[in-house]
Coordinates of C-alpha atoms in Angstrom, one line a residue:
M1 CA -48.9 -7.4 -30.4
S2 CA -49.3 -7.6 -26.6
N3 CA -46.7 -10.3 -25.7
L4 CA -43.2 -9.1 -26.6
Q5 CA -40.8 -11.9 -26.0
F6 CA -37.5 -10.4 -27.1
L7 CA -37.9 -6.8 -26.0
K8 CA -37.7 -5.5 -22.4
W9 CA -37.8 -1.9 -21.2
E10 CA -37.6 0.4 -18.2
T11 CA -38.1 4.1 -17.7
D12 CA -36.4 6.9 -15.8
G13 CA -38.6 9.9 -16.1
P14 CA -38.5 11.1 -19.7
V15 CA -35.8 8.6 -20.7
A16 CA -36.7 5.0 -21.5
T17 CA -34.2 2.1 -22.0
V18 CA -35.3 -0.7 -24.4
W19 CA -33.3 -3.9 -24.4
L20 CA -32.8 -6.3 -27.2
D21 CA -33.1 -9.6 -25.3
R22 CA -32.8 -12.8 -27.3
P23 CA -29.9 -14.9 -25.9
P24 CA -27.2 -15.7 -26.6
V25 CA -26.3 -12.9 -29.1
N26 CA -29.6 -11.1 -29.9
A27 CA -29.8 -12.7 -33.3
V28 CA -32.9 -11.5 -35.1
D29 CA -35.5 -13.9 -36.5
Q30 CA -38.9 -13.1 -38.1
Q31 CA -40.6 -13.0 -34.7
F32 CA -38.0 -10.5 -33.4
Y33 CA -38.6 -8.3 -36.5
R34 CA -42.3 -8.3 -35.9
E35 CA -41.8 -7.3 -32.3
L36 CA -39.5 -4.4 -33.2
R37 CA -42.0 -3.2 -35.7
A38 CA -44.9 -3.5 -33.3
F39 CA -43.1 -1.9 -30.4
F40 CA -41.5 1.1 -32.1
G41 CA -44.5 1.5 -34.5
D42 CA -46.6 2.2 -31.4
V43 CA -43.9 3.4 -29.0
E44 CA -46.0 6.2 -27.5
R45 CA -48.5 3.6 -26.2
H46 CA -45.7 1.4 -24.7
L47 CA -43.7 4.4 -23.3
P48 CA -46.2 7.2 -22.8
E49 CA -44.0 9.3 -20.5
A50 CA -40.9 9.0 -22.5
R51 CA -39.3 11.7 -24.7
V52 CA -36.1 9.9 -25.6
V53 CA -35.3 6.1 -26.0
V54 CA -31.9 4.4 -25.4
L55 CA -31.8 1.1 -27.3
A56 CA -29.3 -1.4 -25.9
G57 CA -28.6 -5.1 -26.0
R58 CA -28.4 -7.6 -23.2
G59 CA -25.7 -10.2 -23.0
R60 CA -22.3 -10.1 -24.8
H61 CA -23.4 -8.3 -28.0
F62 CA -25.7 -5.5 -29.0
C63 CA -27.0 -7.6 -31.9
A64 CA -24.9 -10.2 -33.8
G65 CA -27.1 -10.1 -36.9
N66 CA -29.9 -12.0 -38.6
D67 CA -30.6 -15.6 -37.5
L68 CA -28.7 -17.3 -40.3
A69 CA -31.1 -20.3 -40.4
A70 CA -33.6 -18.1 -42.2
F71 CA -31.2 -17.7 -45.1
Q72 CA -30.9 -21.4 -45.6
T73 CA -34.5 -21.6 -46.9
L74 CA -34.6 -18.2 -48.6
D75 CA -35.7 -18.3 -52.2
P76 CA -37.3 -15.8 -54.7
D77 CA -40.8 -16.9 -53.7
N78 CA -40.5 -16.5 -49.9
A79 CA -38.0 -13.7 -49.8
P80 CA -40.4 -10.8 -50.3
E81 CA -42.4 -11.4 -47.1
Q82 CA -39.3 -12.0 -45.0
L83 CA -37.4 -9.0 -46.4
E84 CA -40.5 -6.8 -45.8
Q85 CA -40.5 -7.8 -42.1
A86 CA -36.9 -6.7 -41.8
R87 CA -37.3 -3.3 -43.4
E88 CA -40.5 -2.5 -41.6
A89 CA -38.7 -3.2 -38.3
F90 CA -35.9 -0.8 -39.3
W91 CA -38.4 1.8 -40.5
A92 CA -40.3 1.7 -37.2
I93 CA -37.2 2.6 -35.3
Y94 CA -36.2 5.3 -37.8
D95 CA -39.7 6.8 -37.9
S96 CA -40.2 6.6 -34.1
P97 CA -41.6 9.9 -32.8
Y98 CA -39.0 9.8 -30.1
P99 CA -35.3 10.3 -30.7
V100 CA -33.5 6.9 -30.3
I101 CA -29.9 6.5 -29.1
A102 CA -28.2 3.2 -29.8
A103 CA -25.9 2.0 -27.0
V104 CA -23.7 -0.5 -28.8
H105 CA -21.3 -3.0 -27.2
G106 CA -19.8 -6.2 -28.5
A107 CA -20.9 -6.7 -32.1
A108 CA -23.4 -4.8 -34.3
V109 CA -23.3 -7.0 -37.4
G110 CA -25.6 -7.0 -40.4
T111 CA -29.1 -6.6 -38.9
G112 CA -27.5 -5.3 -35.7
L113 CA -25.7 -2.6 -37.6
A114 CA -28.9 -1.7 -39.5
I115 CA -30.8 -1.4 -36.1
A116 CA -28.1 0.9 -34.7
A117 CA -28.0 3.0 -37.9
S118 CA -31.8 3.3 -37.8
C119 CA -31.4 5.2 -34.6
D120 CA -30.7 8.9 -34.4
L121 CA -27.4 8.7 -32.5
V122 CA -24.9 5.9 -31.7
V123 CA -22.8 5.7 -28.6
A124 CA -20.3 2.8 -28.6
A125 CA -18.4 0.9 -26.0
E126 CA -14.6 0.4 -26.3
G127 CA -14.1 -2.8 -28.3
A128 CA -17.5 -2.6 -30.1
R129 CA -17.3 -3.8 -33.7
F130 CA -19.4 -3.2 -36.7
A131 CA -19.8 -5.2 -39.9
T132 CA -22.0 -5.7 -43.0
P133 CA -21.2 -9.4 -43.7
E134 CA -24.1 -9.9 -46.1
V135 CA -21.8 -10.7 -49.0
T136 CA -20.1 -13.3 -46.9
V137 CA -23.3 -15.2 -46.3
G138 CA -24.8 -14.9 -49.7
V139 CA -27.3 -12.0 -49.3
L140 CA -27.3 -8.3 -49.7
G141 CA -28.4 -5.4 -47.6
G142 CA -27.1 -3.1 -44.9
A143 CA -25.0 -0.9 -47.1
K144 CA -27.6 1.9 -47.2
H145 CA -27.9 1.9 -43.4
L146 CA -24.1 1.9 -43.1
S147 CA -24.0 5.0 -45.2
R148 CA -25.7 6.8 -42.3
L149 CA -22.5 6.1 -40.2
V150 CA -19.6 6.4 -42.7
P151 CA -18.9 7.8 -46.2
Q152 CA -19.3 5.9 -49.4
G153 CA -15.7 4.7 -49.7
V154 CA -15.8 3.1 -46.3
V155 CA -19.3 1.6 -47.0
R156 CA -17.9 -0.2 -50.0
L157 CA -14.8 -1.3 -48.2
M158 CA -16.9 -2.8 -45.3
H159 CA -19.5 -4.2 -47.6
Y160 CA -17.1 -6.0 -50.0
T161 CA -14.9 -7.4 -47.3
G162 CA -17.6 -8.3 -44.8
D163 CA -14.9 -7.8 -42.1
L164 CA -15.5 -6.5 -38.6
Y165 CA -14.3 -3.0 -38.0
P166 CA -13.7 -1.5 -34.5
A167 CA -15.8 1.5 -33.4
E168 CA -12.6 3.4 -33.1
T169 CA -12.1 3.2 -36.9
L170 CA -15.6 4.5 -37.6
L171 CA -15.5 7.3 -35.0
P172 CA -13.8 10.0 -37.1
Y173 CA -16.6 9.8 -39.7
G174 CA -19.2 11.2 -37.3
G175 CA -21.7 8.4 -37.2
I176 CA -20.7 7.4 -33.7
V177 CA -21.0 10.2 -31.1
E178 CA -18.6 8.9 -28.6
I179 CA -16.7 5.7 -27.5
V180 CA -16.6 5.0 -23.7
P181 CA -15.5 2.1 -21.5
E182 CA -18.2 -0.6 -21.6
E183 CA -19.1 -0.1 -17.9
Q184 CA -19.9 3.5 -18.7
L185 CA -21.9 2.9 -21.9
L186 CA -25.4 2.9 -20.5
G187 CA -24.7 5.9 -18.3
K188 CA -23.2 7.9 -21.1
A189 CA -26.2 7.1 -23.4
R190 CA -28.7 7.9 -20.7
E191 CA -26.8 11.2 -19.9
L192 CA -27.1 12.2 -23.6
A193 CA -30.7 11.1 -23.6
H194 CA -31.5 13.3 -20.6
S195 CA -29.8 16.3 -22.2
I196 CA -32.2 15.9 -25.1
A197 CA -35.2 15.1 -23.0
R198 CA -35.1 18.4 -21.2
H199 CA -36.7 20.0 -24.3
S200 CA -40.4 20.2 -25.1
P201 CA -41.9 16.8 -26.1
V202 CA -43.9 18.3 -28.9
T203 CA -40.8 20.1 -30.2
L204 CA -38.8 17.0 -30.1
R205 CA -41.4 15.1 -32.0
L206 CA -41.5 17.8 -34.7
A207 CA -37.7 18.0 -34.7
K208 CA -37.5 14.2 -35.3
R209 CA -39.9 14.5 -38.2
S210 CA -38.1 17.5 -39.6
L211 CA -34.7 15.7 -39.5
N212 CA -36.0 12.6 -41.1
G213 CA -37.8 14.7 -43.7
I214 CA -34.7 16.7 -44.8
E215 CA -32.1 13.9 -44.6
Y216 CA -32.1 13.2 -48.3
R217 CA -33.5 16.4 -49.7
D218 CA -31.5 19.2 -51.4
L219 CA -30.9 22.5 -49.6
K220 CA -33.8 24.4 -50.9
S221 CA -36.6 21.8 -50.5
G222 CA -35.0 20.7 -47.2
Y223 CA -35.1 24.2 -45.6
E224 CA -38.6 24.8 -46.8
F225 CA -39.6 21.5 -45.1
E226 CA -38.0 22.7 -41.9
Q227 CA -39.8 26.0 -42.1
D228 CA -43.1 24.3 -42.5
R229 CA -42.4 22.4 -39.3
T230 CA -41.8 25.8 -37.7
R231 CA -45.2 26.9 -38.9
E232 CA -46.7 23.8 -37.4
L233 CA -44.8 24.2 -34.1
S234 CA -45.9 27.9 -33.7
G235 CA -49.4 26.6 -33.0
Y236 CA -48.3 25.0 -29.8
E237 CA -48.0 26.6 -26.3
D238 CA -44.6 25.0 -25.8
S239 CA -43.2 27.1 -28.7
K240 CA -44.0 30.3 -26.9
E241 CA -42.9 28.9 -23.6
A242 CA -39.4 28.1 -24.9
V243 CA -38.7 31.6 -26.3
N244 CA -40.3 33.3 -23.2
A245 CA -38.2 31.2 -20.8
F246 CA -35.1 31.9 -22.8
L247 CA -35.7 35.7 -22.8
E248 CA -36.6 35.7 -19.1
R249 CA -33.6 33.5 -18.2
R250 CA -35.6 30.9 -16.4
E251 CA -36.2 27.1 -16.9
P252 CA -39.1 26.4 -19.2
V253 CA -42.2 24.5 -18.1
Y254 CA -43.5 22.4 -20.9
T255 CA -47.1 21.0 -21.1
G256 CA -46.8 19.2 -24.4
R257 CA -49.4 21.5 -25.9

């Protein structure tokens, strides 16, 4: 997909900022889902110099959810294709070879919450609100994504009520890294991104694959999976450069090899 209507991006060295940009509230329709899948599914081509991505929303909200017009015509016959578009968009973000940091302001509702929770980390602005209102509008989904941010009891509370919850309520559960004044949101997310991007790009890619791979495994199989990524990483020059630089007390110079 060469023409992306609802996504914009800019780069600052190894950190890229990608904007959700569908006024007025970044509601997601089928075209938007396809763009998210196309962009993050081929993010290395779109952002070849990046090591970390900040995902933010333009306008008043990060993403106020799915375009509700789609639900008015949803039925058992057309639902499979539409639902596939949504989940493939979320998976593309989750499986991105680059770590992705969501910078959330305003509302992250339904699809917006799922997009944020598909990222590796979430930084929120003061006043940001999160919700899974699917039950309210007669659909289901979002609870599993929400479980990446809060424990099961809170998932059920938010899912059954459909109410908006402030980021401050979710913060103690660890799914949100930090809450900052809105005018500092992008700066804080980019600062975090740069602190990650100082590491080897090949190591970050393998770390991302490792973390995704162990997320739902038990202890033994998860650790074995991590060890296998160590075996893989040991074949790269960057692995030796990292340990040598540490022992020699100097800044490493990474080649991506």
